[in-house]
Coordinates of C-alpha atoms and ligand atoms in Angstrom, one line a residue:
M8 CA 94.6 99.4 86.0
K9 CA 94.4 95.8 87.2
K10 CA 93.1 95.3 90.6
I11 CA 95.4 92.9 92.5
L12 CA 93.7 92.8 95.8
K13 CA 90.0 92.9 96.6
V14 CA 88.9 92.8 100.2
N15 CA 85.2 92.2 100.3
D16 CA 83.0 92.5 103.4
L17 CA 85.7 91.3 105.7
S18 CA 84.8 90.8 109.3
V19 CA 87.4 89.7 112.0
S20 CA 86.8 89.3 115.7
F21 CA 88.7 88.2 118.8
E22 CA 87.2 86.1 121.4
T23 CA 88.8 86.7 124.8
Y24 CA 87.4 86.1 128.2
G25 CA 84.0 85.4 126.8
T26 CA 83.7 88.7 125.0
D27 CA 83.8 89.1 121.3
V28 CA 85.8 92.1 120.1
Q29 CA 84.6 92.9 116.6
A30 CA 87.8 94.5 115.3
V31 CA 86.9 94.6 111.6
R32 CA 83.3 94.9 110.6
G33 CA 82.4 94.5 107.0
V34 CA 85.4 96.2 105.4
S35 CA 85.7 96.3 101.6
F36 CA 88.4 97.9 99.5
E37 CA 90.4 97.3 96.4
L38 CA 94.0 97.8 95.5
E39 CA 95.2 98.5 92.0
E40 CA 98.5 97.5 90.6
K41 CA 101.2 100.1 91.4
E42 CA 99.1 102.4 93.5
T43 CA 99.4 103.6 97.1
L44 CA 96.4 103.3 99.2
A45 CA 96.5 104.9 102.7
I46 CA 94.3 103.5 105.4
V47 CA 93.9 106.2 108.0
G48 CA 92.1 106.3 111.4
E49 CA 92.8 106.7 115.1
S50 CA 94.3 104.0 117.2
G51 CA 91.9 101.1 117.7
S52 CA 90.0 101.6 114.3
G53 CA 91.0 98.1 113.0
K54 CA 93.7 99.1 110.6
S55 CA 96.3 96.7 111.8
V56 CA 93.8 93.8 112.1
T57 CA 92.9 94.5 108.5
A58 CA 96.6 94.4 107.5
Y59 CA 97.4 91.3 109.5
S60 CA 94.3 89.5 108.1
I61 CA 95.7 90.0 104.5
M62 CA 99.0 88.5 105.6
R63 CA 97.2 85.9 107.7
L64 CA 99.2 86.8 110.7
I65 CA 96.3 86.8 113.1
D66 CA 96.4 84.1 115.7
M67 CA 93.3 82.0 115.3
P68 CA 92.0 81.5 118.0
P69 CA 91.6 84.0 119.6
G70 CA 91.0 85.7 116.3
K71 CA 88.6 84.5 113.7
F72 CA 87.2 85.4 110.3
D73 CA 83.5 86.1 110.7
G74 CA 82.9 86.6 107.0
G75 CA 84.2 88.1 103.8
T76 CA 86.9 87.3 101.3
I77 CA 90.4 88.6 100.5
L78 CA 91.1 88.0 96.9
F79 CA 94.7 88.2 95.8
N80 CA 95.1 87.6 92.0
G81 CA 91.6 86.1 92.2
E82 CA 92.4 83.6 95.0
D83 CA 90.9 83.9 98.4
L84 CA 93.6 84.3 101.0
T85 CA 91.2 83.5 103.9
L86 CA 91.1 79.9 102.6
K87 CA 94.8 79.3 102.3
S88 CA 96.7 76.9 104.5
E89 CA 99.7 78.2 106.5
K90 CA 102.0 76.4 104.1
Q91 CA 100.4 78.2 101.1
M92 CA 100.7 81.5 103.0
Q93 CA 104.4 80.9 103.5
E94 CA 104.8 81.0 99.7
I95 CA 102.9 84.2 99.5
R96 CA 104.3 86.1 102.5
G97 CA 107.5 87.9 101.6
K98 CA 107.3 86.8 98.0
E99 CA 104.0 88.2 96.8
I100 CA 102.9 90.3 99.8
S101 CA 105.4 91.8 102.3
M102 CA 104.9 93.8 105.4
I103 CA 106.8 96.3 107.4
F104 CA 106.0 97.4 110.9
Q105 CA 106.3 100.4 113.1
D106 CA 109.2 99.2 115.1
P107 CA 111.9 97.5 113.0
M108 CA 113.7 96.4 116.1
T109 CA 111.0 93.9 116.9
S110 CA 110.9 92.4 113.4
L111 CA 114.6 92.3 112.7
N112 CA 116.6 89.5 114.2
P113 CA 119.2 91.0 116.6
T114 CA 121.5 88.0 116.3
M115 CA 121.7 88.0 112.5
T116 CA 123.5 90.4 110.2
I117 CA 121.3 92.5 108.0
G118 CA 122.8 90.8 105.0
K119 CA 121.8 87.3 106.2
Q120 CA 118.3 88.5 106.9
I121 CA 118.0 89.8 103.4
S122 CA 119.5 86.7 101.9
E123 CA 117.2 84.4 103.8
S124 CA 114.1 85.2 101.7
L125 CA 116.1 85.4 98.4
I126 CA 117.5 81.9 99.0
K127 CA 114.1 80.6 100.0
H128 CA 111.9 82.2 97.4
Q129 CA 114.2 82.9 94.5
N130 CA 116.5 79.9 94.7
M131 CA 119.5 82.2 94.8
S132 CA 122.9 80.9 95.8
K133 CA 124.5 82.6 98.9
K134 CA 126.8 84.6 96.7
Q135 CA 124.0 85.8 94.4
A136 CA 121.9 86.7 97.4
S137 CA 124.7 88.6 99.0
S138 CA 125.3 90.8 95.9
R139 CA 121.6 91.3 95.5
G140 CA 121.6 92.4 99.2
V141 CA 124.2 95.0 98.6
E142 CA 122.1 96.3 95.6
L143 CA 119.0 96.4 97.8
L144 CA 120.7 98.3 100.6
K145 CA 121.9 100.8 98.0
L146 CA 118.4 101.1 96.6
V147 CA 117.0 102.0 100.1
G148 CA 119.8 104.6 100.6
I149 CA 122.1 102.8 103.1
P150 CA 125.5 104.3 102.8
N151 CA 128.5 102.0 102.3
P152 CA 126.3 99.0 101.6
E153 CA 129.3 96.6 101.1
T154 CA 130.3 97.2 104.8
R155 CA 126.8 97.7 106.2
I156 CA 125.6 94.4 104.9
N157 CA 127.8 92.6 107.4
Q158 CA 126.5 94.6 110.4
Y159 CA 123.9 93.7 113.0
P160 CA 120.7 95.7 113.6
H161 CA 122.0 97.4 116.7
Q162 CA 124.8 99.0 114.6
Y163 CA 122.1 100.8 112.5
S164 CA 120.3 103.9 113.5
G165 CA 116.5 103.8 113.8
G166 CA 116.0 105.3 110.3
M167 CA 118.5 102.9 108.8
R168 CA 116.8 100.0 110.4
Q169 CA 113.5 101.0 108.8
R170 CA 115.3 101.3 105.5
A171 CA 116.8 97.8 106.1
M172 CA 113.3 96.4 106.8
I173 CA 112.1 97.9 103.6
A174 CA 115.0 96.3 101.7
I175 CA 114.1 92.9 103.2
A176 CA 110.4 93.5 102.4
L177 CA 111.2 94.4 98.8
A178 CA 113.9 91.6 98.3
C179 CA 111.6 89.4 96.2
N180 CA 109.9 92.1 94.3
P181 CA 106.5 91.6 96.0
K182 CA 103.3 92.8 94.3
I183 CA 102.1 94.4 97.5
L184 CA 103.9 96.1 100.3
I185 CA 101.9 96.7 103.5
A186 CA 103.4 99.3 105.7
D187 CA 101.8 99.5 109.2
E188 CA 102.7 102.9 110.7
P189 CA 106.2 102.7 109.2
T190 CA 107.3 106.1 110.4
T191 CA 105.4 106.5 113.7
A192 CA 108.4 105.6 115.8
L193 CA 110.8 107.9 113.9
D194 CA 111.5 111.6 114.4
V195 CA 110.0 114.0 112.0
T196 CA 113.0 114.5 109.7
I197 CA 113.7 110.8 109.4
Q198 CA 110.0 110.2 108.9
A199 CA 110.0 112.5 105.9
Q200 CA 113.0 110.7 104.5
I201 CA 111.4 107.3 104.8
L202 CA 108.2 108.5 103.2
E203 CA 110.2 110.0 100.3
L204 CA 112.0 106.7 100.0
M205 CA 108.7 104.8 99.8
R206 CA 107.5 107.1 97.1
D207 CA 110.7 106.7 95.1
L208 CA 110.7 103.0 95.5
Q209 CA 107.1 102.8 94.4
E210 CA 108.0 104.6 91.2
K211 CA 111.0 102.4 90.6
T212 CA 109.6 99.0 91.5
G213 CA 105.9 99.5 90.8
T214 CA 105.0 97.6 94.0
A215 CA 101.5 98.5 95.2
I216 CA 101.5 99.9 98.7
I217 CA 99.0 99.9 101.5
L218 CA 100.2 102.6 103.9
I219 CA 98.6 102.4 107.3
T220 CA 98.8 105.5 109.5
H221 CA 96.9 107.4 112.2
D222 CA 98.4 110.6 110.8
L223 CA 96.7 112.1 107.9
G224 CA 99.7 114.4 107.5
V225 CA 101.9 111.7 106.1
V226 CA 99.3 110.6 103.5
S227 CA 99.2 113.4 101.0
S228 CA 102.9 113.1 100.0
V229 CA 102.8 109.3 99.3
A230 CA 99.3 108.0 98.7
S231 CA 97.0 108.4 95.7
R232 CA 93.9 107.1 97.5
V233 CA 92.7 107.1 101.1
A234 CA 90.4 104.9 103.1
V235 CA 89.3 106.4 106.4
M236 CA 88.6 103.8 109.0
Y237 CA 86.8 104.1 112.3
G238 CA 85.2 101.6 114.7
G239 CA 86.1 98.7 112.4
K240 CA 84.5 100.2 109.4
I241 CA 85.6 102.3 106.4
V242 CA 83.5 105.4 106.7
E243 CA 84.9 107.3 103.7
T244 CA 87.1 106.5 100.7
G245 CA 88.4 108.9 98.0
N246 CA 91.4 109.9 96.1
V247 CA 93.8 112.2 98.0
D248 CA 92.3 115.4 96.6
E249 CA 88.8 114.4 97.5
I250 CA 89.7 113.5 101.0
F251 CA 91.6 116.7 101.6
Y252 CA 89.5 119.2 99.6
N253 CA 86.0 117.7 99.5
P254 CA 85.7 115.4 102.6
K255 CA 82.1 114.5 103.5
H256 CA 82.3 112.5 106.7
P257 CA 82.4 114.3 110.0
Y258 CA 85.0 111.9 111.2
T259 CA 87.3 112.8 108.2
W260 CA 86.6 116.5 109.2
G261 CA 87.8 115.7 112.7
L262 CA 91.0 114.0 111.4
L263 CA 91.7 117.0 109.2
G264 CA 91.0 119.4 112.0
S265 CA 93.6 117.6 114.2
M266 CA 96.3 117.7 111.5
P267 CA 99.0 120.4 111.7
K268 CA 98.5 122.9 109.0
V269 CA 101.3 124.3 106.8
D270 CA 100.3 127.9 107.5
S271 CA 99.4 127.5 111.1
K272 CA 101.5 129.5 113.4
G273 CA 101.5 127.6 116.6
E274 CA 97.7 127.2 116.6
E275 CA 96.3 124.7 118.9
L276 CA 95.5 121.4 117.3
L277 CA 91.9 120.2 117.7
A278 CA 91.8 116.7 118.8
I279 CA 88.4 115.0 118.3
P280 CA 86.6 115.0 121.6
G281 CA 85.5 111.7 123.0
S282 CA 86.9 108.2 122.4
P283 CA 86.4 105.4 119.9
P284 CA 83.6 102.9 120.5
D285 CA 84.0 99.7 122.5
L286 CA 84.2 97.0 119.8
A287 CA 83.2 94.4 122.3
D288 CA 79.8 96.0 122.2
P289 CA 79.8 98.0 118.9
P290 CA 77.1 100.5 118.2
K291 CA 74.3 99.4 116.0
G292 CA 74.4 102.5 113.8
C293 CA 77.2 104.8 112.8
P294 CA 80.3 104.1 114.9
F295 CA 81.0 107.8 115.1
V296 CA 77.6 108.7 116.5
T297 CA 78.7 109.4 120.1
R298 CA 81.4 111.9 119.0
C299 CA 79.7 113.4 116.0
P300 CA 78.5 117.0 116.5
Y301 CA 75.9 116.5 113.8
A302 CA 74.5 113.2 115.0
M303 CA 70.8 112.7 114.3
K304 CA 68.4 110.1 115.8
V305 CA 68.7 107.9 112.7
C306 CA 72.5 107.6 113.2
R307 CA 72.1 105.7 116.5
N308 CA 70.3 102.7 115.2
N309 CA 71.1 102.5 111.5
M310 CA 74.4 102.2 109.8
P311 CA 74.3 104.5 106.8
E312 CA 74.8 103.0 103.3
Y313 CA 77.6 104.5 101.2
T314 CA 76.7 107.5 99.1
H315 CA 78.7 107.6 95.9
L316 CA 79.9 111.1 95.4
S317 CA 82.1 110.4 92.4
D318 CA 83.6 107.3 90.7
T319 CA 86.3 107.4 93.4
Q320 CA 84.7 108.8 96.5
K321 CA 82.1 107.2 98.7
T322 CA 81.0 108.1 102.2
A323 CA 78.8 106.4 104.8
C324 CA 77.0 109.2 106.5
W325 CA 73.3 110.0 107.1
L326 CA 74.1 113.7 106.5
L327 CA 74.3 112.8 102.8
D328 CA 70.7 111.5 102.8
E329 CA 68.4 113.9 101.0
R330 CA 66.2 114.3 104.0
A331 CA 69.1 115.4 106.3
P332 CA 69.8 119.1 107.0
Q333 CA 72.6 120.7 105.0
V334 CA 75.8 120.9 107.0
E335 CA 78.8 122.9 105.9
I336 CA 82.4 121.6 106.3
P337 CA 83.8 123.3 109.4
E338 CA 86.5 125.9 109.1
T339 CA 88.9 123.7 111.1
A340 CA 88.7 121.0 108.5
I341 CA 89.6 123.2 105.5
V342 CA 93.2 122.5 104.6
G343 CA 95.5 124.8 102.6
G344 CA 98.7 123.8 101.0
Y345 CA 98.7 120.4 102.4
K346 CA 101.0 119.1 99.6
Q347 CA 104.0 120.9 101.2
H348 CA 103.4 119.2 104.4
V349 CA 106.1 116.6 104.0
Ligands
LIG17 P1 94.6 100.1 114.9 O1 95.7 99.4 114.1 O2 93.6 100.9 114.0 O3 95.1 101.0 116.0 P2 93.8 97.4 115.6 O4 93.5 96.8 114.3 O5 95.1 97.1 116.2 O6 93.6 99.0 115.6 O7 92.7 97.0 116.7 C1 91.3 97.1 116.5 C2 90.6 96.5 117.7 O8 90.9 95.1 117.8 C3 91.0 97.1 119.0 O9 89.9 97.2 119.8 C4 92.0 96.0 119.6 O10 91.9 96.1 121.0 C5 91.4 94.7 119.1 N1 92.4 93.7 118.9 C6 93.5 93.7 118.1 N2 94.2 92.6 118.2 C7 93.7 91.9 119.2 C8 94.0 90.6 119.8 N3 95.0 89.9 119.4 N4 93.1 90.2 120.7 C9 92.1 90.9 121.1 N5 91.7 92.1 120.6 C10 92.5 92.6 119.6
LIG18 MG1 97.7 99.5 114.4

C-alpha cells in the first residue's frame, strides 16, 4: 500500500505568558492509502494539536513548529503558504470535529455549505453542486435528502449534523479524512451509527481516515491500526489486534483497563490514577513515569527508544529492555470479545 502521509519527528509548542507548552514532542507516524489509523490517548495528550498541525490550523503564534516534517504526497505541509493550504484543505485533506454546531454555519442551509467547496474546488455549477449535495446527503444516510438539503443546521438533530459534516468533508473526495473525537458529543446509540457510517464510507470511498479519540472502545470497530499517544509522544503503535491482545506499554494497559468490557456486569471501571504531565515542564524521561506502577529509576531521566515487536508494533518502554524485570500484563487490561463492543 502506498503511504500518503508521513509525519516525521514533529514537534509543536505554544508560547503563552512566557511559558512554552510542548504539546507535541517528536511524533512520527505514517498513513497508508485507504486505511484507518486511530490516535488514542487521554485528554491533553497532543492528539488535536497533531491533527490541527496536519491541516495547518494552528495559530502561529502562539503555536510554532519546533521541528519535523509532514509529508503529504511527498510534499512538506509545514512549508506551505496559507494560500497553498487552502487548495489542500477540504479538497485533499478534510477534517471533522467533535461538535458539528461550531463548524457548521448556522445562517446557511446545509446544501449551500456542501455546495461551497464543490464550486470552489471542483468548478461545479450551482446546479451540479446541488444535485451532488443530495447524493452526498443520501450517502451519509440523511432521510429525504431533497428536502433536508434546504434546511439549516438547527433543523437537524445532533447525529444528523455530524452526518452533514461528514458529507461536507467528503464532498471533494479527499484522500484523507481527519476525525477529531467525531462521536464524543453524541449519545451511545448515535455514536455507534456514526462509527458504522464512517466504516461504510471508508469501504465505499477509499478515503484514508485518522480517527482521534480518547475512547479505546470506539477504535476496534473502525480502525485497522492504533497509535497510543501520551504526554505529546506516541508511546505505542500496533495494529488493532496487537494493541488489544498483545499490548506492551503500561499506559496502553491503563487505557484498556479503563475501557468497558463486553462481558463486564456493572464492574467498576479502573481509571488510571494520577494525571498527565505538565507539558510546560515535560519530564525528561518517559512521560508516564509518575503514574506507572512499574516505573524504574531509568524511566525518570531517559526516554526509552522504540522496541520493534513486529513489523507493525513498536513500543517505547524500558520494561522491554533485556535488563528490565519481566512484568506480566495485568488482568484488568486483558480484553475479551472487544470486537462486539460497538
Ligand atoms: P488532546 O487533543 O489529546 O486532548 P491537545 O492536542 O488539545 O490534547 O493539547 C495538548 C496540549 O497542548 C495541552 O496541554 C493543551 O493545553 C496544549 N494546547 C493546545 N492548544 C493550545 C493553544 N492554542 N495554546 C496553548 N496551549 C495549547
Ligand atoms: Mg483533542
